[in-house]
Amino acid sequence: MTKHTVLTREHRAFLEGLFPGEMLVAPEETLVFASDAGKLSPGCFPLAVVRPRRADEVQELFRWADTERMPLYIRGRGTNLVGDCIPDPPGVVVSTTHMDAILDISGEDFVAEVEPGVNTEEFQARCEARNLFYPPDPASQKATT
């Protein structure tokens, strides 16, 4: 994987075109994405933070990242108690907060189709409304995805 230390003009143009109004690059905007709940930051900051809304945007981003050898770091709502979202080496953080649709909950086969930004508490409530039970119950369910 290539180690990127800055976004090139071409990188920035691609990301701005794919995520108009949904890209952060200013240090004061990206600082929160440089650490997890453990507060152990390796000193790496994201080169950019993008907030996709649709699966096709994510697919295009992954194709681009593969071609450019750009690291991607997927991040939910930011509790980050499970780690693995610190951008080390620097790359692009992909915030899933705008992808929060519950697409289907099946009481027949007990399978749900959700986007990655679905809030745990909301999902549990939707399951309960169908007389189903979603067992994970983290203390942070109001914030987790």
Tab-separated table of N, CA and C in Angstrom:
chain	number	residue	atom	x	y	z
A	1	MET	N	0.853	-1.179	0.000
A	1	MET	CA	0.000	0.000	0.000
A	1	MET	C	0.897	1.240	0.000
A	2	THR	N	0.581	2.181	-0.831
A	2	THR	CA	1.318	3.431	-0.897
A	2	THR	C	1.032	4.246	0.350
A	3	LYS	N	2.058	4.883	0.887
A	3	LYS	CA	1.859	5.741	2.049
A	3	LYS	C	1.628	7.171	1.567
A	4	HIS	N	0.404	7.634	1.730
A	4	HIS	CA	0.050	8.994	1.340
A	4	HIS	C	0.211	9.913	2.550
A	5	THR	N	0.761	11.071	2.336
A	5	THR	CA	0.895	12.032	3.427
A	5	THR	C	0.043	13.278	3.195
A	6	VAL	N	-0.401	13.469	1.978
A	6	VAL	CA	-1.290	14.580	1.640
A	6	VAL	C	-2.244	14.117	0.547
A	7	LEU	N	-3.355	14.826	0.448
A	7	LEU	CA	-4.252	14.595	-0.684
A	7	LEU	C	-3.723	15.384	-1.869
A	8	THR	N	-3.590	14.740	-2.989
A	8	THR	CA	-3.200	15.476	-4.185
A	8	THR	C	-4.416	16.271	-4.672
A	9	ARG	N	-4.173	17.172	-5.567
A	9	ARG	CA	-5.257	17.942	-6.171
A	9	ARG	C	-6.255	17.003	-6.852
A	10	GLU	N	-5.725	15.961	-7.503
A	10	GLU	CA	-6.586	14.987	-8.185
A	10	GLU	C	-7.423	14.184	-7.187
A	11	HIS	N	-6.797	13.774	-6.071
A	11	HIS	CA	-7.538	13.059	-5.026
A	11	HIS	C	-8.693	13.906	-4.507
A	12	ARG	N	-8.361	15.134	-4.186
A	12	ARG	CA	-9.377	16.036	-3.619
A	12	ARG	C	-10.510	16.276	-4.613
A	13	ALA	N	-10.183	16.471	-5.867
A	13	ALA	CA	-11.203	16.703	-6.893
A	13	ALA	C	-12.117	15.482	-7.014
A	14	PHE	N	-11.527	14.293	-7.003
A	14	PHE	CA	-12.337	13.080	-7.084
A	14	PHE	C	-13.291	12.988	-5.889
A	15	LEU	N	-12.764	13.157	-4.683
A	15	LEU	CA	-13.591	13.026	-3.476
A	15	LEU	C	-14.670	14.104	-3.406
A	16	GLU	N	-14.329	15.330	-3.761
A	16	GLU	CA	-15.325	16.408	-3.770
A	16	GLU	C	-16.412	16.144	-4.798
A	17	GLY	N	-16.033	15.571	-5.925
A	17	GLY	CA	-17.019	15.240	-6.950
A	17	GLY	C	-17.940	14.112	-6.529
A	18	LEU	N	-17.393	13.133	-5.822
A	18	LEU	CA	-18.193	11.991	-5.385
A	18	LEU	C	-19.034	12.313	-4.155
A	19	PHE	N	-18.518	13.194	-3.299
A	19	PHE	CA	-19.206	13.532	-2.044
A	19	PHE	C	-19.378	15.044	-1.902
A	20	PRO	N	-20.126	15.684	-2.798
A	20	PRO	CA	-20.279	17.143	-2.712
A	20	PRO	C	-20.940	17.546	-1.394
A	21	GLY	N	-20.264	18.412	-0.667
A	21	GLY	CA	-20.787	18.888	0.612
A	21	GLY	C	-20.660	17.877	1.740
A	22	GLU	N	-20.078	16.724	1.471
A	22	GLU	CA	-19.957	15.668	2.482
A	22	GLU	C	-18.514	15.235	2.674
A	23	MET	N	-17.581	16.167	2.507
A	23	MET	CA	-16.172	15.871	2.704
A	23	MET	C	-15.580	16.884	3.658
A	24	LEU	N	-14.811	16.401	4.620
A	24	LEU	CA	-14.123	17.264	5.572
A	24	LEU	C	-12.626	17.129	5.347
A	25	VAL	N	-11.906	18.237	5.330
A	25	VAL	CA	-10.454	18.186	5.183
A	25	VAL	C	-9.734	19.097	6.167
A	26	ALA	N	-10.420	20.089	6.719
A	26	ALA	CA	-9.783	21.028	7.645
A	26	ALA	C	-9.391	20.307	8.933
A	27	PRO	N	-8.194	20.560	9.441
A	27	PRO	CA	-7.748	19.872	10.657
A	27	PRO	C	-8.734	19.974	11.825
A	28	GLU	N	-9.362	21.121	11.993
A	28	GLU	CA	-10.306	21.269	13.104
A	28	GLU	C	-11.559	20.404	12.907
A	29	GLU	N	-11.861	20.015	11.665
A	29	GLU	CA	-12.998	19.146	11.382
A	29	GLU	C	-12.624	17.667	11.473
A	30	THR	N	-11.388	17.348	11.163
A	30	THR	CA	-10.979	15.945	11.104
A	30	THR	C	-10.316	15.453	12.387
A	31	LEU	N	-9.995	16.338	13.302
A	31	LEU	CA	-9.288	15.970	14.524
A	31	LEU	C	-9.989	14.849	15.293
A	32	VAL	N	-11.303	14.933	15.424
A	32	VAL	CA	-12.046	13.927	16.175
A	32	VAL	C	-11.930	12.537	15.547
A	33	PHE	N	-11.627	12.464	14.284
A	33	PHE	CA	-11.505	11.190	13.581
A	33	PHE	C	-10.097	10.588	13.684
A	34	ALA	N	-9.214	11.221	14.462
A	34	ALA	CA	-7.828	10.773	14.589
A	34	ALA	C	-7.596	9.861	15.786
A	35	SER	N	-8.628	9.614	16.592
A	35	SER	CA	-8.442	8.773	17.769
A	35	SER	C	-9.689	7.948	18.019
A	36	ASP	N	-9.568	7.011	18.960
A	36	ASP	CA	-10.721	6.217	19.361
A	36	ASP	C	-10.999	6.459	20.835
A	37	ALA	N	-11.916	5.706	21.418
A	37	ALA	CA	-12.298	5.909	22.810
A	37	ALA	C	-11.146	5.642	23.764
A	38	GLY	N	-10.150	4.885	23.334
A	38	GLY	CA	-8.989	4.629	24.163
A	38	GLY	C	-8.057	5.819	24.267
A	39	LYS	N	-8.317	6.828	23.482
A	39	LYS	CA	-7.527	8.059	23.445
A	39	LYS	C	-6.075	7.822	23.075
A	40	LEU	N	-5.796	6.668	22.501
A	40	LEU	CA	-4.445	6.389	22.043
A	40	LEU	C	-4.353	6.761	20.573
A	41	SER	N	-3.785	7.900	20.318
A	41	SER	CA	-3.660	8.351	18.938
A	41	SER	C	-2.221	8.184	18.491
A	42	PRO	N	-2.012	7.575	17.335
A	42	PRO	CA	-0.647	7.412	16.838
A	42	PRO	C	-0.083	8.693	16.241
A	43	GLY	N	-0.830	9.774	16.311
A	43	GLY	CA	-0.371	11.014	15.720
A	43	GLY	C	-0.714	11.147	14.253
A	44	CYS	N	-1.536	10.247	13.755
A	44	CYS	CA	-1.962	10.310	12.359
A	44	CYS	C	-3.323	10.976	12.260
A	45	PHE	N	-3.492	11.799	11.273
A	45	PHE	CA	-4.763	12.449	11.040
A	45	PHE	C	-5.290	12.016	9.684
A	46	PRO	N	-6.615	11.953	9.548
A	46	PRO	CA	-7.168	11.592	8.243
A	46	PRO	C	-6.779	12.631	7.198
A	47	LEU	N	-6.556	12.153	5.999
A	47	LEU	CA	-6.324	13.085	4.896
A	47	LEU	C	-7.640	13.741	4.507
A	48	ALA	N	-8.730	13.009	4.728
A	48	ALA	CA	-10.073	13.520	4.468
A	48	ALA	C	-11.060	12.616	5.193
A	49	VAL	N	-12.244	13.149	5.425
A	49	VAL	CA	-13.362	12.374	5.959
A	49	VAL	C	-14.506	12.545	4.967
A	50	VAL	N	-15.072	11.428	4.528
A	50	VAL	CA	-16.200	11.486	3.602
A	50	VAL	C	-17.400	10.819	4.248
A	51	ARG	N	-18.596	11.266	3.845
A	51	ARG	CA	-19.839	10.748	4.417
A	51	ARG	C	-20.788	10.310	3.302
A	52	PRO	N	-20.612	9.058	2.845
A	52	PRO	CA	-21.478	8.563	1.772
A	52	PRO	C	-22.922	8.419	2.234
A	53	ARG	N	-23.829	8.482	1.269
A	53	ARG	CA	-25.261	8.285	1.533
A	53	ARG	C	-25.799	7.043	0.828
A	54	ARG	N	-25.053	6.562	-0.177
A	54	ARG	CA	-25.562	5.451	-0.992
A	54	ARG	C	-24.477	4.404	-1.221
A	55	ALA	N	-24.905	3.176	-1.433
A	55	ALA	CA	-23.982	2.072	-1.673
A	55	ALA	C	-23.144	2.299	-2.927
A	56	ASP	N	-23.716	2.894	-3.980
A	56	ASP	CA	-22.931	3.102	-5.197
A	56	ASP	C	-21.781	4.081	-4.959
A	57	GLU	N	-21.956	5.037	-4.039
A	57	GLU	CA	-20.860	5.948	-3.695
A	57	GLU	C	-19.726	5.173	-3.016
A	58	VAL	N	-20.096	4.260	-2.139
A	58	VAL	CA	-19.101	3.444	-1.440
A	58	VAL	C	-18.362	2.556	-2.433
A	59	GLN	N	-19.083	1.963	-3.363
A	59	GLN	CA	-18.449	1.113	-4.370
A	59	GLN	C	-17.443	1.902	-5.206
A	60	GLU	N	-17.846	3.086	-5.640
A	60	GLU	CA	-16.947	3.923	-6.442
A	60	GLU	C	-15.730	4.345	-5.614
A	61	LEU	N	-15.937	4.677	-4.354
A	61	LEU	CA	-14.835	5.047	-3.465
A	61	LEU	C	-13.842	3.893	-3.323
A	62	PHE	N	-14.354	2.674	-3.136
A	62	PHE	CA	-13.466	1.526	-2.978
A	62	PHE	C	-12.682	1.239	-4.264
A	63	ARG	N	-13.313	1.407	-5.420
A	63	ARG	CA	-12.595	1.224	-6.685
A	63	ARG	C	-11.446	2.239	-6.799
A	64	TRP	N	-11.767	3.490	-6.487
A	64	TRP	CA	-10.762	4.547	-6.537
A	64	TRP	C	-9.624	4.274	-5.557
A	65	ALA	N	-9.971	3.911	-4.313
A	65	ALA	CA	-8.961	3.666	-3.288
A	65	ALA	C	-8.037	2.511	-3.682
A	66	ASP	N	-8.607	1.484	-4.307
A	66	ASP	CA	-7.802	0.362	-4.758
A	66	ASP	C	-6.814	0.821	-5.834
A	67	THR	N	-7.296	1.585	-6.778
A	67	THR	CA	-6.438	2.086	-7.858
A	67	THR	C	-5.346	3.003	-7.313
A	68	GLU	N	-5.715	3.870	-6.392
A	68	GLU	CA	-4.776	4.862	-5.843
A	68	GLU	C	-3.945	4.310	-4.685
A	69	ARG	N	-4.270	3.094	-4.230
A	69	ARG	CA	-3.620	2.494	-3.064
A	69	ARG	C	-3.788	3.378	-1.830
A	70	MET	N	-5.002	3.925	-1.683
A	70	MET	CA	-5.331	4.836	-0.586
A	70	MET	C	-6.000	4.042	0.544
A	71	PRO	N	-5.469	4.100	1.752
A	71	PRO	CA	-6.124	3.421	2.872
A	71	PRO	C	-7.490	4.049	3.180
A	72	LEU	N	-8.463	3.199	3.480
A	72	LEU	CA	-9.784	3.647	3.902
A	72	LEU	C	-10.032	3.120	5.310
A	73	TYR	N	-10.668	3.933	6.143
A	73	TYR	CA	-10.998	3.561	7.515
A	73	TYR	C	-12.490	3.794	7.733
A	74	ILE	N	-13.214	2.728	7.972
A	74	ILE	CA	-14.657	2.824	8.142
A	74	ILE	C	-14.949	3.191	9.592
A	75	ARG	N	-15.869	4.132	9.774
A	75	ARG	CA	-16.171	4.621	11.121
A	75	ARG	C	-17.675	4.815	11.264
A	76	GLY	N	-18.202	4.291	12.364
A	76	GLY	CA	-19.616	4.479	12.684
A	76	GLY	C	-19.832	5.805	13.383
A	77	ARG	N	-20.608	5.783	14.434
A	77	ARG	CA	-20.943	7.027	15.138
A	77	ARG	C	-19.832	7.559	16.028
A	78	GLY	N	-18.781	6.797	16.232
A	78	GLY	CA	-17.622	7.354	16.916
A	78	GLY	C	-17.410	6.930	18.350
A	79	THR	N	-18.161	5.958	18.880
A	79	THR	CA	-17.831	5.485	20.224
A	79	THR	C	-16.487	4.770	20.170
A	80	ASN	N	-16.260	4.014	19.122
A	80	ASN	CA	-14.971	3.384	18.827
A	80	ASN	C	-14.383	2.588	19.967
A	81	LEU	N	-15.234	1.901	20.695
A	81	LEU	CA	-14.737	1.055	21.768
A	81	LEU	C	-14.104	-0.221	21.236
A	82	VAL	N	-14.362	-0.556	19.983
A	82	VAL	CA	-13.772	-1.748	19.394
A	82	VAL	C	-12.515	-1.427	18.589
A	83	GLY	N	-12.176	-0.178	18.435
A	83	GLY	CA	-10.944	0.206	17.763
A	83	GLY	C	-10.973	0.022	16.259
A	84	ASP	N	-9.793	0.035	15.673
A	84	ASP	CA	-9.571	-0.178	14.242
A	84	ASP	C	-10.060	0.943	13.340
A	85	CYS	N	-10.306	2.115	13.867
A	85	CYS	CA	-10.734	3.204	12.977
A	85	CYS	C	-9.728	4.353	12.970
A	86	ILE	N	-8.599	4.194	13.655
A	86	ILE	CA	-7.583	5.246	13.667
A	86	ILE	C	-6.843	5.222	12.331
A	87	PRO	N	-6.758	6.359	11.664
A	87	PRO	CA	-6.155	6.392	10.326
A	87	PRO	C	-4.625	6.336	10.353
A	88	ASP	N	-4.098	5.148	10.600
A	88	ASP	CA	-2.660	4.944	10.642
A	88	ASP	C	-2.302	3.743	9.787
A	89	PRO	N	-1.685	3.943	8.621
A	89	PRO	CA	-1.157	5.199	8.094
A	89	PRO	C	-2.282	6.114	7.608
A	90	PRO	N	-1.960	7.402	7.387
A	90	PRO	CA	-2.996	8.340	6.966
A	90	PRO	C	-3.745	7.878	5.726
A	91	GLY	N	-5.029	8.166	5.721
A	91	GLY	CA	-5.880	7.810	4.596
A	91	GLY	C	-7.203	8.544	4.714
A	92	VAL	N	-8.233	7.968	4.150
A	92	VAL	CA	-9.559	8.578	4.122
A	92	VAL	C	-10.471	7.833	5.097
A	93	VAL	N	-11.082	8.583	6.003
A	93	VAL	CA	-12.061	8.013	6.918
A	93	VAL	C	-13.426	8.067	6.235
A	94	VAL	N	-14.142	6.947	6.280
A	94	VAL	CA	-15.463	6.837	5.678
A	94	VAL	C	-16.480	6.758	6.813
A	95	SER	N	-17.160	7.860	7.058
A	95	SER	CA	-18.169	7.912	8.112
A	95	SER	C	-19.483	7.350	7.574
A	96	THR	N	-20.043	6.381	8.286
A	96	THR	CA	-21.277	5.728	7.824
A	96	THR	C	-22.541	6.349	8.423
A	97	THR	N	-22.425	7.486	9.082
A	97	THR	CA	-23.568	8.047	9.811
A	97	THR	C	-24.768	8.400	8.921
A	98	HIS	N	-24.537	8.696	7.653
A	98	HIS	CA	-25.660	9.032	6.761
A	98	HIS	C	-26.309	7.795	6.136
A	99	MET	N	-25.703	6.639	6.344
A	99	MET	CA	-26.263	5.404	5.780
A	99	MET	C	-26.971	4.667	6.917
A	100	ASP	N	-28.182	5.129	7.237
A	100	ASP	CA	-28.841	4.651	8.456
A	100	ASP	C	-30.234	4.059	8.226
A	101	ALA	N	-30.442	3.487	7.068
A	101	ALA	CA	-31.758	2.922	6.754
A	101	ALA	C	-31.862	1.466	7.213
A	102	ILE	N	-33.029	1.139	7.753
A	102	ILE	CA	-33.374	-0.251	8.031
A	102	ILE	C	-34.175	-0.705	6.820
A	103	LEU	N	-33.597	-1.573	6.023
A	103	LEU	CA	-34.191	-1.963	4.751
A	103	LEU	C	-35.217	-3.079	4.902
A	104	ASP	N	-34.935	-4.044	5.798
A	104	ASP	CA	-35.862	-5.157	5.974
A	104	ASP	C	-35.544	-5.870	7.278
A	105	ILE	N	-36.601	-6.295	7.967
A	105	ILE	CA	-36.475	-7.164	9.138
A	105	ILE	C	-37.431	-8.316	8.899
A	106	SER	N	-36.890	-9.512	8.780
A	106	SER	CA	-37.714	-10.678	8.483
A	106	SER	C	-37.949	-11.507	9.737
A	107	GLY	N	-39.223	-11.684	10.059
A	107	GLY	CA	-39.593	-12.552	11.164
A	107	GLY	C	-39.622	-14.015	10.766
A	108	GLU	N	-39.499	-14.265	9.482
A	108	GLU	CA	-39.524	-15.655	9.002
A	108	GLU	C	-38.166	-16.328	9.147
A	109	ASP	N	-37.112	-15.648	8.714
A	109	ASP	CA	-35.782	-16.256	8.805
A	109	ASP	C	-34.879	-15.520	9.797
A	110	PHE	N	-35.417	-14.505	10.481
A	110	PHE	CA	-34.696	-13.740	11.499
A	110	PHE	C	-33.427	-13.087	10.945
A	111	VAL	N	-33.553	-12.556	9.747
A	111	VAL	CA	-32.458	-11.846	9.104
A	111	VAL	C	-32.914	-10.414	8.865
A	112	ALA	N	-32.023	-9.494	9.145
A	112	ALA	CA	-32.312	-8.085	8.888
A	112	ALA	C	-31.315	-7.558	7.865
A	113	GLU	N	-31.781	-6.653	7.042
A	113	GLU	CA	-30.911	-5.960	6.099
A	113	GLU	C	-30.908	-4.490	6.495
A	114	VAL	N	-29.737	-4.020	6.907
A	114	VAL	CA	-29.607	-2.642	7.372
A	114	VAL	C	-28.362	-2.016	6.760
A	115	GLU	N	-28.365	-0.697	6.717
A	115	GLU	CA	-27.162	0.021	6.320
A	115	GLU	C	-26.260	0.149	7.550
A	116	PRO	N	-24.971	0.404	7.359
A	116	PRO	CA	-24.031	0.355	8.486
A	116	PRO	C	-24.197	1.449	9.533
A	117	GLY	N	-24.909	2.503	9.243
A	117	GLY	CA	-25.067	3.584	10.208
A	117	GLY	C	-26.321	3.500	11.053
A	118	VAL	N	-27.031	2.374	11.019
A	118	VAL	CA	-28.270	2.231	11.796
A	118	VAL	C	-27.949	2.248	13.284
A	119	ASN	N	-28.686	3.051	14.024
A	119	ASN	CA	-28.526	3.152	15.464
A	119	ASN	C	-29.050	1.888	16.151
A	120	THR	N	-28.266	1.332	17.072
A	120	THR	CA	-28.612	0.080	17.749
A	120	THR	C	-29.934	0.180	18.499
A	121	GLU	N	-30.140	1.264	19.231
A	121	GLU	CA	-31.381	1.420	19.991
A	121	GLU	C	-32.600	1.466	19.069
A	122	GLU	N	-32.483	2.196	17.958
A	122	GLU	CA	-33.586	2.271	17.004
A	122	GLU	C	-33.868	0.898	16.392
A	123	PHE	N	-32.796	0.166	16.057
A	123	PHE	CA	-32.976	-1.157	15.487
A	123	PHE	C	-33.653	-2.098	16.484
A	124	GLN	N	-33.242	-2.053	17.743
A	124	GLN	CA	-33.878	-2.890	18.763
A	124	GLN	C	-35.364	-2.558	18.877
A	125	ALA	N	-35.703	-1.281	18.854
A	125	ALA	CA	-37.109	-0.872	18.954
A	125	ALA	C	-37.913	-1.380	17.759
A	126	ARG	N	-37.339	-1.302	16.564
A	126	ARG	CA	-38.042	-1.792	15.371
A	126	ARG	C	-38.242	-3.303	15.431
A	127	CYS	N	-37.251	-4.025	15.977
A	127	CYS	CA	-37.401	-5.474	16.158
A	127	CYS	C	-38.508	-5.769	17.170
A	128	GLU	N	-38.494	-5.066	18.279
A	128	GLU	CA	-39.510	-5.277	19.312
A	128	GLU	C	-40.911	-4.997	18.785
A	129	ALA	N	-41.049	-4.020	17.906
A	129	ALA	CA	-42.354	-3.708	17.319
A	129	ALA	C	-42.885	-4.868	16.486
A	130	ARG	N	-42.000	-5.772	16.088
A	130	ARG	CA	-42.395	-6.953	15.307
A	130	ARG	C	-42.367	-8.216	16.177
A	131	ASN	N	-42.328	-8.020	17.496
A	131	ASN	CA	-42.244	-9.131	18.455
A	131	ASN	C	-40.993	-9.975	18.239
A	132	LEU	N	-39.892	-9.315	17.861
A	132	LEU	CA	-38.600	-9.969	17.691
A	132	LEU	C	-37.630	-9.394	18.723
A	133	PHE	N	-36.536	-10.098	18.944
A	133	PHE	CA	-35.556	-9.689	19.943
A	133	PHE	C	-34.177	-9.615	19.308
A	134	TYR	N	-33.537	-8.478	19.455
A	134	TYR	CA	-32.157	-8.309	18.995
A	134	TYR	C	-31.292	-8.277	20.246
A	135	PRO	N	-30.535	-9.339	20.520
A	135	PRO	CA	-29.892	-9.495	21.818
A	135	PRO	C	-28.783	-8.513	22.185
A	136	PRO	N	-27.923	-8.046	21.271
A	136	PRO	CA	-26.877	-7.142	21.752
A	136	PRO	C	-27.485	-5.920	22.434
A	137	ASP	N	-27.011	-5.636	23.616
A	137	ASP	CA	-27.540	-4.531	24.407
A	137	ASP	C	-26.407	-3.747	25.030
A	138	PRO	N	-25.597	-3.086	24.219
A	138	PRO	CA	-24.482	-2.323	24.801
A	138	PRO	C	-24.992	-1.136	25.603
A	139	ALA	N	-24.252	-0.774	26.617
A	139	ALA	CA	-24.627	0.391	27.433
A	139	ALA	C	-24.697	1.652	26.588
A	140	SER	N	-23.983	1.652	25.489
A	140	SER	CA	-23.945	2.822	24.606
A	140	SER	C	-24.906	2.704	23.441
A	141	GLN	N	-25.980	1.920	23.589
A	141	GLN	CA	-26.880	1.643	22.457
A	141	GLN	C	-27.504	2.899	21.853
A	142	LYS	N	-27.600	3.983	22.625
A	142	LYS	CA	-28.156	5.210	22.058
A	142	LYS	C	-27.205	5.831	21.043
A	143	ALA	N	-25.920	5.495	21.144
A	143	ALA	CA	-24.916	6.075	20.262
A	143	ALA	C	-24.333	5.089	19.262
A	144	THR	N	-24.417	3.789	19.537
A	144	THR	CA	-23.728	2.824	18.675
A	144	THR	C	-24.498	2.518	17.414
A	145	THR	N	-23.765	2.001	16.440
A	145	THR	CA	-24.371	1.597	15.159
A	145	THR	C	-24.030	0.157	14.880
